[in-house]
Tab-separated table of C-alpha atoms in Angstrom:
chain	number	residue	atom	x	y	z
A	1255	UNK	CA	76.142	102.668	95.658
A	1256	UNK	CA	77.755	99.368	96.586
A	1257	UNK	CA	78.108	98.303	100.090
A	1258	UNK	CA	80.822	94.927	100.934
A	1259	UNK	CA	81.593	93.576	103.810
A	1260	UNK	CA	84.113	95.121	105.947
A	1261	UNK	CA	87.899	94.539	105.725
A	1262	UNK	CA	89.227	92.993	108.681
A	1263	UNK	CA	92.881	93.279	107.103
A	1264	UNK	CA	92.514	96.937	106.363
A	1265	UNK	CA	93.305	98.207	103.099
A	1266	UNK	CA	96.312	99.262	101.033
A	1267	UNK	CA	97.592	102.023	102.278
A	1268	UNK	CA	97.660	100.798	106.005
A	1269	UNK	CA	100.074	97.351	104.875
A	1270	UNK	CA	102.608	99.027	103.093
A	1271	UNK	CA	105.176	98.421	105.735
A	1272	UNK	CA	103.605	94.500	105.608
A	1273	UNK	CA	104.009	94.724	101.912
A	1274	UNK	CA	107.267	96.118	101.172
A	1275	UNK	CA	109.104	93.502	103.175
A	1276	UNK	CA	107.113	90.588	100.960
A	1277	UNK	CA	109.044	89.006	98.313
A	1278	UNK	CA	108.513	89.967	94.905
A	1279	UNK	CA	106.595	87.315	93.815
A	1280	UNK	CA	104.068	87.965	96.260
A	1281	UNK	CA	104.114	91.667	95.195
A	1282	UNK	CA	103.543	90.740	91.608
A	1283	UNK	CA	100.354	88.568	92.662
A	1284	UNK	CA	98.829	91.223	94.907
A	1285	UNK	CA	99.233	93.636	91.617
A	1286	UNK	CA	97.823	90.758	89.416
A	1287	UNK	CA	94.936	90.584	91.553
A	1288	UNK	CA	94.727	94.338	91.828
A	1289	UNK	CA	94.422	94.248	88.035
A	1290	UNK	CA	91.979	91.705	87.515
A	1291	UNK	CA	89.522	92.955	90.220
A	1292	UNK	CA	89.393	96.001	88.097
A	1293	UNK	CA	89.379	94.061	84.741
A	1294	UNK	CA	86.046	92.572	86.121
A	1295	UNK	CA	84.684	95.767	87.443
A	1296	UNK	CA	85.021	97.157	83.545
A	1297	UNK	CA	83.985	94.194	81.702
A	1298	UNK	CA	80.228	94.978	83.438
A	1299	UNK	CA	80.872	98.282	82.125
A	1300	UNK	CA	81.399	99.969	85.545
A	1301	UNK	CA	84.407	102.356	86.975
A	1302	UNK	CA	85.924	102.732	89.958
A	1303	UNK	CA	85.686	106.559	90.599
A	1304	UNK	CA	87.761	107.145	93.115
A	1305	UNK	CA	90.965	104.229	93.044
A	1306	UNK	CA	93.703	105.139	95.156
A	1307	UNK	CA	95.424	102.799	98.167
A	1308	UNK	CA	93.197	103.451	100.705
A	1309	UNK	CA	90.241	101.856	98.464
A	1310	UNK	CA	92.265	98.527	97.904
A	1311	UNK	CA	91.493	95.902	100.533
């Protein structure tokens, strides 16, 4: 189990409207740092079980 402080922002799923009106650079660096957080999470030989918007903060 791994417990992280909550998300004052909210995740994903609830900053869609937020997000589609960025610009697309700023879309592409949300997705790069999408990416890399799970990069990191398999280089210690983990998964993320369950990866969907509403578990992206």
């Amino acid at each position: 189990m791994v417990v992280m402080d909550y998300a004052n922002n909210g995740n994903l799923r609830e900053n869609l409207t937020r997000i589609i009106e960025s610009g697309w650079n700023q879309k592409l660096h949300m997705l790069y740092r999408i990416i890399s957080g799970l990069n990191d999470i398999h280089k210690q030989n983990l998964i993320h079980c369950d990866f969907h918007d509403d578990n992206i903060l």
